[in-house]
mmCIF file with all atom_site columns, C-alpha atoms in Angstrom:
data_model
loop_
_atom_site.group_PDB
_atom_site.id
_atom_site.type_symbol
_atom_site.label_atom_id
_atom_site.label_alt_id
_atom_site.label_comp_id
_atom_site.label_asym_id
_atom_site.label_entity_id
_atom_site.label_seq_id
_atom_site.pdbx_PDB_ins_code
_atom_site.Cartn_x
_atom_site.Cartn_y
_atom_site.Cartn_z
_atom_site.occupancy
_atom_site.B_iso_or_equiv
_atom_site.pdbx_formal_charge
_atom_site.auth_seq_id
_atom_site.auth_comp_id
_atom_site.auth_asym_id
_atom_site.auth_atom_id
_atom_site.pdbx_PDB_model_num
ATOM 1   C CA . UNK F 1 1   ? 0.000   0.000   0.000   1.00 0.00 ? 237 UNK F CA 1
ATOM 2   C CA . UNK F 1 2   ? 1.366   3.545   0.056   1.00 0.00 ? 238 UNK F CA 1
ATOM 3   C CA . UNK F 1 3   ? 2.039   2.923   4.043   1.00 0.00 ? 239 UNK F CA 1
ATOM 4   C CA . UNK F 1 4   ? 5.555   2.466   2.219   1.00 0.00 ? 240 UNK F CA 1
ATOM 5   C CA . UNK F 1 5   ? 6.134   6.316   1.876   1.00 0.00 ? 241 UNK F CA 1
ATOM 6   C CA . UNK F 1 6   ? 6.405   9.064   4.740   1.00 0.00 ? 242 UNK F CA 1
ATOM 7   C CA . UNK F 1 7   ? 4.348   11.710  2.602   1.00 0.00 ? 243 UNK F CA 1
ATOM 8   C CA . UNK F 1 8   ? 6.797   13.596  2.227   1.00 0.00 ? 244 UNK F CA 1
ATOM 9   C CA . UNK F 1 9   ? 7.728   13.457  -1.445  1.00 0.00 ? 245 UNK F CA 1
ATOM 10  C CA . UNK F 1 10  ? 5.108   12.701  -3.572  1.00 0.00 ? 246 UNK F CA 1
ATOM 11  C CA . UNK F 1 11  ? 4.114   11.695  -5.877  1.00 0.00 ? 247 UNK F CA 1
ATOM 12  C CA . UNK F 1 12  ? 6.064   8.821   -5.494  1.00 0.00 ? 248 UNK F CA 1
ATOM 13  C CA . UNK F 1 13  ? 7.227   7.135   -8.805  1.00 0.00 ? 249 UNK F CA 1
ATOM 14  C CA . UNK F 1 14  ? 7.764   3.422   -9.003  1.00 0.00 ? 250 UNK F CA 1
ATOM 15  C CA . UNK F 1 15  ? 11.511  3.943   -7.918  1.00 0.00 ? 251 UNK F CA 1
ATOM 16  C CA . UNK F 1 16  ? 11.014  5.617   -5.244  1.00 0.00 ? 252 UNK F CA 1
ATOM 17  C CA . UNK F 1 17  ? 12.603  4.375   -2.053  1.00 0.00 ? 253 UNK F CA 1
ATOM 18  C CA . UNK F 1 18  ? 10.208  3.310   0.987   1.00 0.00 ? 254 UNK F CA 1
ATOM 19  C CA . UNK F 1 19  ? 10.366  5.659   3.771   1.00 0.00 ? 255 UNK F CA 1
ATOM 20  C CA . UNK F 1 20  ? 7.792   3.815   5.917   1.00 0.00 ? 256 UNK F CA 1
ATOM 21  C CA . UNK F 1 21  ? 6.738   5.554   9.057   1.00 0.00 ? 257 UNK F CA 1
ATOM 22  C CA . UNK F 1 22  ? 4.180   2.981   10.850  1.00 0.00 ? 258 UNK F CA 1
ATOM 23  C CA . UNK F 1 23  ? 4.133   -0.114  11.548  1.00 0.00 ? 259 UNK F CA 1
ATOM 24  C CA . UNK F 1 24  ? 1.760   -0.790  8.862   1.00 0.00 ? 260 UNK F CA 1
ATOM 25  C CA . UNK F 1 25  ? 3.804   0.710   6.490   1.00 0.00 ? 261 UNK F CA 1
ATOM 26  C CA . UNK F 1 26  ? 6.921   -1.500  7.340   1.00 0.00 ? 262 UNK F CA 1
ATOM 27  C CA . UNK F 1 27  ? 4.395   -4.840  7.104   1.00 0.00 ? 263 UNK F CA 1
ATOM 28  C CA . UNK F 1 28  ? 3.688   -3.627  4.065   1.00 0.00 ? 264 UNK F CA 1
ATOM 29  C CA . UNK F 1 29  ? 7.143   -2.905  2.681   1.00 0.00 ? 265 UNK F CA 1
ATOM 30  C CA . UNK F 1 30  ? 8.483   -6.485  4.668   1.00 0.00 ? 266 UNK F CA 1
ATOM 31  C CA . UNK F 1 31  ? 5.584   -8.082  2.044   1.00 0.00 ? 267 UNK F CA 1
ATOM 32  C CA . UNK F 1 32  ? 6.830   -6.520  -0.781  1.00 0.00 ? 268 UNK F CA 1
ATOM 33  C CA . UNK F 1 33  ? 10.053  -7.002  -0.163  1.00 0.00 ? 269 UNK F CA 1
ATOM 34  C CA . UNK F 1 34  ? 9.043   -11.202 0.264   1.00 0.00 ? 270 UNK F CA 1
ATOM 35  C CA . UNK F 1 35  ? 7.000   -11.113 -3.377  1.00 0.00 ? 271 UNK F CA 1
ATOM 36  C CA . UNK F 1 36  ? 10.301  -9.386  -5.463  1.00 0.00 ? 272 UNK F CA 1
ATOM 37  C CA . UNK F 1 37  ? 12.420  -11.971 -3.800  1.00 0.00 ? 273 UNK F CA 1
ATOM 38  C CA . UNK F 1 38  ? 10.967  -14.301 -6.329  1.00 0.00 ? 274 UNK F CA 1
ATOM 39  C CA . UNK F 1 39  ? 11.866  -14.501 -10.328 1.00 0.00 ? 275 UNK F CA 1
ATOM 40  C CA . UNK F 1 40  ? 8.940   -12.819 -12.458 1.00 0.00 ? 276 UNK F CA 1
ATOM 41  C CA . UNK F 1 41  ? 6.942   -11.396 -9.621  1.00 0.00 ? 277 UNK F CA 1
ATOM 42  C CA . UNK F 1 42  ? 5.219   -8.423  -9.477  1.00 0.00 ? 278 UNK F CA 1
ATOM 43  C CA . UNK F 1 43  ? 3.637   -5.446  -6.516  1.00 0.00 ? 279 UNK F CA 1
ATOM 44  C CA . UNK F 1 44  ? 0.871   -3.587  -6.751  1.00 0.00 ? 280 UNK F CA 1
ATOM 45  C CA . UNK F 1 45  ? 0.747   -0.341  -4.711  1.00 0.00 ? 281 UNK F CA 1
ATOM 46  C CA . UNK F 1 46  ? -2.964  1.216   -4.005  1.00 0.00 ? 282 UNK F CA 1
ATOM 47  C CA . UNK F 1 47  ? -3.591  3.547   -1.400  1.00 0.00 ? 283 UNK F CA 1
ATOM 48  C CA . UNK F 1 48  ? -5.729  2.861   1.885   1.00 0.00 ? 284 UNK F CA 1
ATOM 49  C CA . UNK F 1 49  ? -8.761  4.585   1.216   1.00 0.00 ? 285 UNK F CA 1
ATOM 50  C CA . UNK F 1 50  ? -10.310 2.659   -1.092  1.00 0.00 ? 286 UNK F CA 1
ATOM 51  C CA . UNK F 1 51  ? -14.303 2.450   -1.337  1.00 0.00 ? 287 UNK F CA 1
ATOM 52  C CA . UNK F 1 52  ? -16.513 0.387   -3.209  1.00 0.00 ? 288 UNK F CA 1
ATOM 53  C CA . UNK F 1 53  ? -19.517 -2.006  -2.179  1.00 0.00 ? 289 UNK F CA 1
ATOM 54  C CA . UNK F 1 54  ? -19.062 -3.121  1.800   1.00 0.00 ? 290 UNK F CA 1
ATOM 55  C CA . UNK F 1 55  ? -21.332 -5.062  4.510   1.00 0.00 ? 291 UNK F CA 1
ATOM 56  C CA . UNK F 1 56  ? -20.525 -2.460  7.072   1.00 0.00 ? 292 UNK F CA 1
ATOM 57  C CA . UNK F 1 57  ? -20.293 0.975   6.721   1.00 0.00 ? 293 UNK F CA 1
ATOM 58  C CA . UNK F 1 58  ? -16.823 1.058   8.895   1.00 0.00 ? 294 UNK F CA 1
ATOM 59  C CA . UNK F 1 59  ? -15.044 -1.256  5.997   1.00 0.00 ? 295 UNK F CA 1
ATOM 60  C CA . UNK F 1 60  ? -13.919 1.870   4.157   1.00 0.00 ? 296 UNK F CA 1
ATOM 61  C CA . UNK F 1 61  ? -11.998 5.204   5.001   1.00 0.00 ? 297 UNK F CA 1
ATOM 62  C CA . UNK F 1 62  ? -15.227 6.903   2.870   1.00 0.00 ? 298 UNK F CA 1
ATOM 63  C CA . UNK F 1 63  ? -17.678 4.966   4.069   1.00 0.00 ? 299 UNK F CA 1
ATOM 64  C CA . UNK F 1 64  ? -16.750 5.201   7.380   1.00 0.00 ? 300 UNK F CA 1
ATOM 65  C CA . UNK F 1 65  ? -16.638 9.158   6.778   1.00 0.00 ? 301 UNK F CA 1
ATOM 66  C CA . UNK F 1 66  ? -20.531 9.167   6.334   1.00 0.00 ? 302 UNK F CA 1
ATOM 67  C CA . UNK F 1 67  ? -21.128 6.371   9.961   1.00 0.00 ? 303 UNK F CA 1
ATOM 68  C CA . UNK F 1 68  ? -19.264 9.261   11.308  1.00 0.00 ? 304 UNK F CA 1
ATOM 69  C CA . UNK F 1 69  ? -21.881 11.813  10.003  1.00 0.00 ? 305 UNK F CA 1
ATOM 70  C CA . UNK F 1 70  ? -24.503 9.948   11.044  1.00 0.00 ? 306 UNK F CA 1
ATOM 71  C CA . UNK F 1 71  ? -23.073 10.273  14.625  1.00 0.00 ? 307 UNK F CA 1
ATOM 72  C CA . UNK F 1 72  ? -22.836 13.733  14.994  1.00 0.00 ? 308 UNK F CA 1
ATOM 73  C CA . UNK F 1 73  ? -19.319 14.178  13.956  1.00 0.00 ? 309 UNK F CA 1
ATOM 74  C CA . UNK F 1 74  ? -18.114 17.789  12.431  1.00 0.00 ? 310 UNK F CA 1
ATOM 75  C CA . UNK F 1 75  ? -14.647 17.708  12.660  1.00 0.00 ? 311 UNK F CA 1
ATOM 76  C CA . UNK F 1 76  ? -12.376 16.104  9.966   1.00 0.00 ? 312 UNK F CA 1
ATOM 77  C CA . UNK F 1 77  ? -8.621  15.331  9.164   1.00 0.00 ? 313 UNK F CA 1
ATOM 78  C CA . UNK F 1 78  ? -7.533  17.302  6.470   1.00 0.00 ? 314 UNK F CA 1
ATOM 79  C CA . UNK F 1 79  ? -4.560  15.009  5.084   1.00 0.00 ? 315 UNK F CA 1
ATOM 80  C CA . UNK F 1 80  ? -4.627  14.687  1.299   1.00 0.00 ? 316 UNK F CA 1
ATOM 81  C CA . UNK F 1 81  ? -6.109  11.006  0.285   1.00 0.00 ? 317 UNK F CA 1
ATOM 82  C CA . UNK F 1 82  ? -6.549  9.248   -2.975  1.00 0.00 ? 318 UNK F CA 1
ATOM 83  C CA . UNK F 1 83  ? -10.000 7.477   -2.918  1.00 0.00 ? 319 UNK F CA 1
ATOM 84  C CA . UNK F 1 84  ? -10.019 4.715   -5.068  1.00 0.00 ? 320 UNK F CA 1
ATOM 85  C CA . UNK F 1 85  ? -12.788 2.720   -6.205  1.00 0.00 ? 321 UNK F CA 1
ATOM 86  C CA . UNK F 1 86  ? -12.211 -1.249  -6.295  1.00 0.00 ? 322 UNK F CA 1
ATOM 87  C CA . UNK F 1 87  ? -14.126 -1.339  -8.766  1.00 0.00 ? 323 UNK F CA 1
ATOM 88  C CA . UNK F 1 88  ? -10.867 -0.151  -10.584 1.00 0.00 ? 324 UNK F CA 1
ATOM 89  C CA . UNK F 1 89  ? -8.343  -2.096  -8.612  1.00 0.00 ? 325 UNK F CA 1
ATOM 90  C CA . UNK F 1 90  ? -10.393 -5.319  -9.758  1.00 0.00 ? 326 UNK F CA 1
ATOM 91  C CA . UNK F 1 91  ? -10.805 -3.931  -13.746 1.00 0.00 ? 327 UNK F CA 1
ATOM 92  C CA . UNK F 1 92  ? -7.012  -3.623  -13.439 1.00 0.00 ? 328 UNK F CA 1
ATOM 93  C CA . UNK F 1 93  ? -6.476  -7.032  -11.978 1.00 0.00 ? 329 UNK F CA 1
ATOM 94  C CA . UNK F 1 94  ? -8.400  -8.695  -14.668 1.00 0.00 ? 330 UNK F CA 1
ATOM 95  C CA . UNK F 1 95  ? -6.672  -6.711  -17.060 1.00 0.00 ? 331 UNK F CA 1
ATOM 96  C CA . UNK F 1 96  ? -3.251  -7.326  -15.512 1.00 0.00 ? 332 UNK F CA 1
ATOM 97  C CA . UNK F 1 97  ? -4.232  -11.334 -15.233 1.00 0.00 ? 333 UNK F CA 1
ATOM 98  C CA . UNK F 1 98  ? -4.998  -11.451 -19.144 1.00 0.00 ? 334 UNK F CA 1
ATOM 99  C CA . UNK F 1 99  ? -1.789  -10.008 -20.031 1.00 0.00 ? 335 UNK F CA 1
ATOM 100 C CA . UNK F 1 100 ? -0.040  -12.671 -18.263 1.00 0.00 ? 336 UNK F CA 1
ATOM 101 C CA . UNK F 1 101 ? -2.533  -15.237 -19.781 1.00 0.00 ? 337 UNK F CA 1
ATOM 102 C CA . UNK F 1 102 ? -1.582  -13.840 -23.279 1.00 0.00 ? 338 UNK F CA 1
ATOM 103 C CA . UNK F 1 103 ? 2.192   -14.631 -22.428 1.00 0.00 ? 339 UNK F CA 1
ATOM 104 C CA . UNK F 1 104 ? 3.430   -11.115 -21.399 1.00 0.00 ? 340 UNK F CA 1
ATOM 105 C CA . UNK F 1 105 ? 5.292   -10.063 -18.624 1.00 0.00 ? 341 UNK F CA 1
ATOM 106 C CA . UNK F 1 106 ? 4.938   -8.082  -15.240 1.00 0.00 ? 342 UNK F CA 1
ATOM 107 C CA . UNK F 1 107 ? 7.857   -6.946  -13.066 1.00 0.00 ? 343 UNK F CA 1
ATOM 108 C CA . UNK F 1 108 ? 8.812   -4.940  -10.216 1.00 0.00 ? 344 UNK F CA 1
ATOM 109 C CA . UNK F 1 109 ? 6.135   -2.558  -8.688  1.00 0.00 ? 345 UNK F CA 1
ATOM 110 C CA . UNK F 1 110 ? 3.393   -0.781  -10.245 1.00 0.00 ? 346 UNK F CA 1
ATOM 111 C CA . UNK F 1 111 ? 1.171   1.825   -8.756  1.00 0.00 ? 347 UNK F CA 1
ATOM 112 C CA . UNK F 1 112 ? -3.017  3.057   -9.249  1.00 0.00 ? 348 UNK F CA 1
ATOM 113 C CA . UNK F 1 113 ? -4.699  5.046   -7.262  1.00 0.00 ? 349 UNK F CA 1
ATOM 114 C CA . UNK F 1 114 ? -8.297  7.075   -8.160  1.00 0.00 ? 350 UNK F CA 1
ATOM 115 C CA . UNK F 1 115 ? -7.334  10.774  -9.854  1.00 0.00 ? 351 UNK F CA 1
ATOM 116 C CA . UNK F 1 116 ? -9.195  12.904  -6.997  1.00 0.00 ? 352 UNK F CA 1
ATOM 117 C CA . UNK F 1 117 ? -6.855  14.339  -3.873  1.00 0.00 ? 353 UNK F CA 1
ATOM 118 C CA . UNK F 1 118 ? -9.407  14.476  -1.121  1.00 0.00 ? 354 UNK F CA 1
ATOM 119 C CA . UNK F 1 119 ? -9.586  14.888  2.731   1.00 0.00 ? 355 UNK F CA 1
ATOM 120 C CA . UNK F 1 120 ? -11.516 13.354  5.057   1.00 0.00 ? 356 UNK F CA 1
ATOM 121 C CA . UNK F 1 121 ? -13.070 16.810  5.177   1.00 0.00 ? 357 UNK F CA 1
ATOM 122 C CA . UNK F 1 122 ? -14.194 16.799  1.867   1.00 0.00 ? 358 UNK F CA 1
ATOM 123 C CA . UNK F 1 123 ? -15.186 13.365  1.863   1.00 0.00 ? 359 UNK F CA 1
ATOM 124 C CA . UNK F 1 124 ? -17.607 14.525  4.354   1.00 0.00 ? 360 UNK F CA 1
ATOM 125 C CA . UNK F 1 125 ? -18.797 17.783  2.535   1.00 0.00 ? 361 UNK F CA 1
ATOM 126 C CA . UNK F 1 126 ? -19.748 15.202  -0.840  1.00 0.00 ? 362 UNK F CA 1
ATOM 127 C CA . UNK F 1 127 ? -20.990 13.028  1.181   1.00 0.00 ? 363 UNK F CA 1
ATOM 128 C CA . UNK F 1 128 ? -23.532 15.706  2.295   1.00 0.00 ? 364 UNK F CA 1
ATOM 129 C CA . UNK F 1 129 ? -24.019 17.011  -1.125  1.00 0.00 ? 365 UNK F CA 1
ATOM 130 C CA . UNK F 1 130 ? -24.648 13.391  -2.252  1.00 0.00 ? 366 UNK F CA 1
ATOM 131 C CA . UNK F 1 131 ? -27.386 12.762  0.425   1.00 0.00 ? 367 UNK F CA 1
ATOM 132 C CA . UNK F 1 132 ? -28.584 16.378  0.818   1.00 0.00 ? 368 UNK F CA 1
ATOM 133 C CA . UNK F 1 133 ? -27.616 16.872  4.699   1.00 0.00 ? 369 UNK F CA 1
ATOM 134 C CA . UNK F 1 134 ? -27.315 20.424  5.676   1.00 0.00 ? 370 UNK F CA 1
ATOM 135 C CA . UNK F 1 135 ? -24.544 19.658  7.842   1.00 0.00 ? 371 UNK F CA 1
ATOM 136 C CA . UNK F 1 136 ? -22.178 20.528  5.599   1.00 0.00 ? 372 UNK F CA 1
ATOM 137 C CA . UNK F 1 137 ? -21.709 23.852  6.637   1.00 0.00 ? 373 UNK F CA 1
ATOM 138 C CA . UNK F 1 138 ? -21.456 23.260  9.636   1.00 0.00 ? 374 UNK F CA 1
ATOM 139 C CA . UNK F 1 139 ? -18.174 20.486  8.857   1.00 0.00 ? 375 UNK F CA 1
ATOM 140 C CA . UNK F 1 140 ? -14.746 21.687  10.492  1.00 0.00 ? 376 UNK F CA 1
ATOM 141 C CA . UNK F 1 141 ? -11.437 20.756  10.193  1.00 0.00 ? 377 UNK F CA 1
ATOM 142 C CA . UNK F 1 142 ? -9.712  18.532  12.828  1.00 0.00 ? 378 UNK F CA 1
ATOM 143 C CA . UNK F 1 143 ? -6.563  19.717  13.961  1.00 0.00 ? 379 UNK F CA 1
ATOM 144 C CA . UNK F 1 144 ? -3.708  17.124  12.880  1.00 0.00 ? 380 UNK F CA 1
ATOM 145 C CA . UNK F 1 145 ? 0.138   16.756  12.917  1.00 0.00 ? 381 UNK F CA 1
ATOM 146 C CA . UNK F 1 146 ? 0.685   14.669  10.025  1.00 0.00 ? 382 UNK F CA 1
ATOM 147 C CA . UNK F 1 147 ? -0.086  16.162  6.481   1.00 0.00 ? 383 UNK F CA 1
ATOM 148 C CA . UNK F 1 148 ? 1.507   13.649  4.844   1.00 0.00 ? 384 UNK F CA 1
ATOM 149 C CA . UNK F 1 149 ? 0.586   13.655  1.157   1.00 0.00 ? 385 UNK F CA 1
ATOM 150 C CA . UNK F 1 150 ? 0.509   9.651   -0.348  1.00 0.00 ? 386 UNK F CA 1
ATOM 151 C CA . UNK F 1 151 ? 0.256   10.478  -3.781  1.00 0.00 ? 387 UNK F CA 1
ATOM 152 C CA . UNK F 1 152 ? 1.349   7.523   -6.493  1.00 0.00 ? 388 UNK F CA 1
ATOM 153 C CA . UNK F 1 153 ? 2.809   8.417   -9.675  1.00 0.00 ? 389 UNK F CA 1
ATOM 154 C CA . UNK F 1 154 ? 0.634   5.954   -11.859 1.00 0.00 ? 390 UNK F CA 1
ATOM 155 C CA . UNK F 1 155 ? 2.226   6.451   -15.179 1.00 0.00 ? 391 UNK F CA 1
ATOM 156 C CA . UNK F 1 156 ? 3.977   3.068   -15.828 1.00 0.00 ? 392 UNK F CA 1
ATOM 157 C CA . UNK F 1 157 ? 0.269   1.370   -15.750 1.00 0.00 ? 393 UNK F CA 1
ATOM 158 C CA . UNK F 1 158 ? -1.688  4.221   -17.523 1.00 0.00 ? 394 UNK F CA 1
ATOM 159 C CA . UNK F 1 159 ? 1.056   3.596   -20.295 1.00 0.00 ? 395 UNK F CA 1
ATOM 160 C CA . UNK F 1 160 ? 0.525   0.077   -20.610 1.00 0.00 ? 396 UNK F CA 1
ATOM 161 C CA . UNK F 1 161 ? -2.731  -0.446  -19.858 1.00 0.00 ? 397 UNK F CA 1
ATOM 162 C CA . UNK F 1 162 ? -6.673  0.890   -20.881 1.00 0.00 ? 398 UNK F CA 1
ATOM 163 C CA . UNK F 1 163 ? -7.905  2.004   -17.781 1.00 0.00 ? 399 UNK F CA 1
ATOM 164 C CA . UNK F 1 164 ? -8.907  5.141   -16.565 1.00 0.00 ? 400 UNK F CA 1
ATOM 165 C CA . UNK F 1 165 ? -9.450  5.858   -12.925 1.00 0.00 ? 401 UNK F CA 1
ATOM 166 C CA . UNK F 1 166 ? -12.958 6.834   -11.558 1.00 0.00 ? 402 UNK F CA 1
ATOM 167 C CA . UNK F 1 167 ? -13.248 9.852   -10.525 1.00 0.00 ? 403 UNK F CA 1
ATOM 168 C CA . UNK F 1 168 ? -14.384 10.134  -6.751  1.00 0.00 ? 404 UNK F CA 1
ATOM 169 C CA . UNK F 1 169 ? -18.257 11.236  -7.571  1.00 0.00 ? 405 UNK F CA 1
ATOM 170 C CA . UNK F 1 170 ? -18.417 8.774   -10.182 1.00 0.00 ? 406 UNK F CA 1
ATOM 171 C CA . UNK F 1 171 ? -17.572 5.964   -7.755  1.00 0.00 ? 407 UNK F CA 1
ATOM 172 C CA . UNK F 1 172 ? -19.754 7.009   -5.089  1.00 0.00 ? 408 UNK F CA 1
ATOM 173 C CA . UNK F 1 173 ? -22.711 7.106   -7.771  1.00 0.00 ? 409 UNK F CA 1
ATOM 174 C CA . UNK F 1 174 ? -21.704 3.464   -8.392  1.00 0.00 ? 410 UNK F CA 1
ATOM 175 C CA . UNK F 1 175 ? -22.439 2.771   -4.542  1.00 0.00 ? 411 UNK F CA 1
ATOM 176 C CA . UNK F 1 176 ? -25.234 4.699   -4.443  1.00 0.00 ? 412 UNK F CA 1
ATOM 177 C CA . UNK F 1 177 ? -26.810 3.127   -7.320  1.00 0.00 ? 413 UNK F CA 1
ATOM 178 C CA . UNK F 1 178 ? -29.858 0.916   -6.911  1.00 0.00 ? 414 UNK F CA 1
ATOM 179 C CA . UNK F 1 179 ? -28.652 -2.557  -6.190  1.00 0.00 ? 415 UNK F CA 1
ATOM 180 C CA . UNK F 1 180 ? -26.835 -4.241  -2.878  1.00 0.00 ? 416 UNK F CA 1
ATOM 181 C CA . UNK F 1 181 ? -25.365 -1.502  -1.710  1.00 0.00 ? 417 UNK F CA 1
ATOM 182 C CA . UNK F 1 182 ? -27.234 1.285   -3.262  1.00 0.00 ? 418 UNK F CA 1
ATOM 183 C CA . UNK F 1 183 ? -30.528 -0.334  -1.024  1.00 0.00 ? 419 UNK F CA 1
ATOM 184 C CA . UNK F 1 184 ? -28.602 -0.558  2.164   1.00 0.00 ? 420 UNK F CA 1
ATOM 185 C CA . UNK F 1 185 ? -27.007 2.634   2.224   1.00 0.00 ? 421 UNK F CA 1
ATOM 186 C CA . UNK F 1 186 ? -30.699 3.871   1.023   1.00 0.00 ? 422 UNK F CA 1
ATOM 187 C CA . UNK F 1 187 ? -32.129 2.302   4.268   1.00 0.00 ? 423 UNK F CA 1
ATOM 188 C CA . UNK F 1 188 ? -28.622 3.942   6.656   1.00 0.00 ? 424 UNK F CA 1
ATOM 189 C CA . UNK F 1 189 ? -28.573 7.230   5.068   1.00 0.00 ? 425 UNK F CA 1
ATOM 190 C CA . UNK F 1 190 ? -31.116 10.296  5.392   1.00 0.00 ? 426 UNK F CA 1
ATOM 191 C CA . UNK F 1 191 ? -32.038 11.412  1.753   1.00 0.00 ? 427 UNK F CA 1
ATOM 192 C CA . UNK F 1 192 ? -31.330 10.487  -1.323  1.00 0.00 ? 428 UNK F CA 1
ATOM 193 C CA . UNK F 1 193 ? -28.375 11.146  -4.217  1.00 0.00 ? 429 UNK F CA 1
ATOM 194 C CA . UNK F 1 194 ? -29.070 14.619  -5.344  1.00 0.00 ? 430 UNK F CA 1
ATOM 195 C CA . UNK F 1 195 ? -26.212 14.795  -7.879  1.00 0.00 ? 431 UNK F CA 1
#
């Protein structure tokens, strides 16, 4: 994941040496590490916050953003995040899987993340415009002492491959959608998607 990086100089290419602050970010880089030990392997880097379909509203950095709202919450982190739908991450798999199937080759690490730089602030303030809560207004930012900015240079994948990232509205439209999780979140959340 991009646990591997400090924050402090993105966006972080494909080269870029691992400057991993937690202790999830040294699991992380201690995987990684394991898979390239291998001949012909390959690492895929995604950020965190990723969002998509979920049983439980707290499965998700975003998702858990609006069982926050629904609490009462108003104050927010403000350190930059990548949301990125898995409905991407699995497109790219697929597409990843059927290059290998067709006889070509992956190596070393790639990265993907979705194209929007968000906070958990303005996670909250679309999450509001997407159900119609007033609250937004009312949203504040959380004091914080990490700012760290995660970014992934995704360039060595958006060269090879035919897949473009959803943007952050798009994906949530996906999960709003009628459907499985579309009908629960329709049932958990005040209103309806107004955009």
């Amino acid at each position: 994941s991009d646990a591997v990086f400090n924050g402090l100089a993105s966006p972080y290419t494909v080269n870029a040496e691992p400057t991993p602050v937690t202790d999830d970010g040294v699991a992380s880089l201690q995987a990684e590490q394991e898979v390239l030990s291998h001949a012909r392997t390959a690492v895929l880097r995604v950020p965190r916050c990723l969002y998509g379909p979920v049983e439980d509203l707290q499965e998700s950095p975003v998702t858990g953003v609006l069982d926050q709202l629904r609490y009462g919450r108003g104050d927010f982190n403000i350190q930059p995040l990548y949301p990125t739908f898995v409905g991407d991450v699995a497109s790219l798999l697929m597409l990843l899987l059927k290059h290998l199937v067709d006889g070509g080759e992956l190596r070393g690490i790639y990265h993907w993340q979705g194209p929007d730089q968000l906070s958990e602030l303005q996670i909250a303030k679309v999450w509001c415009e997407a159900t119609g809560d007033t609250l937004a207004a009312s949203l504040r930012p959380r004091p914080s002492k990490c700012q760290a900015d995660r970014a992934l240079d995704i360039s060595r994948l958006a060269r090879s491959f035919p897949l473009t990232p959803t943007s952050f509205k798009e994906g949530l439209r996906k999960c709003l959608a009628p459907g499985e999780l579309g009908d629960r979140l329709g049932r958990t959340v005040a209103g309806t998607l107004h955009w």
